[in-house]
C-alpha cells in the first residue's frame, strides 16, 4: 500500500492575527476506497512497522508542550 502525504495549507492568522502558530501532525489510515474496517476487522495484516511509527509519533511532545 503506498504512503500518501498530503497537506492543505491553512492561514489561521488570517482568521485571528493574535493566534500563535502550532504544529499539527495527522495520521490517517484508510483503504484505497477510503474504508477502515469491515465486520470488526482491519483490512491490513502485518502492521508492526506502522504501529511502531504510530506509537513514536503520537507519544512525543514538542518542547514546552508537556
Coordinates of C-alpha atoms in Angstrom, one line a residue, residues 13-65:
X13 CA -3.6 34.1 11.3
X14 CA -5.9 35.5 8.6
X15 CA -8.8 34.5 10.8
X16 CA -7.2 35.7 14.1
X17 CA -4.0 37.7 13.9
X18 CA -3.3 37.1 17.6
X19 CA -3.3 33.3 17.2
X20 CA 0.1 31.7 17.9
X21 CA 1.3 29.1 15.4
X22 CA 1.1 25.4 16.4
X23 CA 2.3 22.2 14.7
X24 CA -0.2 19.5 14.0
X25 CA 0.5 16.0 12.8
X26 CA -2.3 13.9 11.5
X27 CA -2.1 10.2 10.8
X28 CA -4.8 8.7 8.6
X29 CA -5.3 5.1 7.7
X30 CA -7.7 4.0 5.0
X31 CA -8.0 1.6 2.1
X32 CA -7.9 2.9 -1.4
X33 CA -11.7 3.3 -1.3
X34 CA -11.4 5.2 2.0
X35 CA -12.6 2.4 4.2
X36 CA -11.1 1.5 7.5
X37 CA -12.7 -1.8 8.6
X38 CA -15.3 -4.4 8.0
X39 CA -17.0 -6.8 10.2
X40 CA -14.9 -5.8 13.2
X41 CA -11.6 -6.4 11.4
X42 CA -8.9 -4.2 9.8
X43 CA -8.0 -4.7 6.1
X44 CA -4.3 -4.9 6.7
X45 CA -2.1 -7.6 8.2
X46 CA 1.5 -7.3 9.5
X47 CA 1.4 -3.8 10.8
X48 CA 4.3 -4.0 13.1
X49 CA 6.3 -1.2 11.5
X50 CA 3.3 1.0 11.0
X51 CA 2.2 0.6 14.7
X52 CA 5.8 1.4 15.8
X53 CA 5.7 4.6 13.8
X54 CA 2.2 5.5 15.1
X55 CA 3.4 5.0 18.7
X56 CA 6.5 7.0 18.2
X57 CA 4.7 9.9 16.6
X58 CA 1.7 10.0 18.9
X59 CA 3.7 9.7 22.2
X60 CA 6.1 12.5 21.6
X61 CA 5.5 16.1 22.6
X62 CA 7.3 19.2 21.3
X63 CA 9.4 21.1 23.8
X64 CA 7.3 23.3 26.1
X65 CA 4.1 21.4 25.4

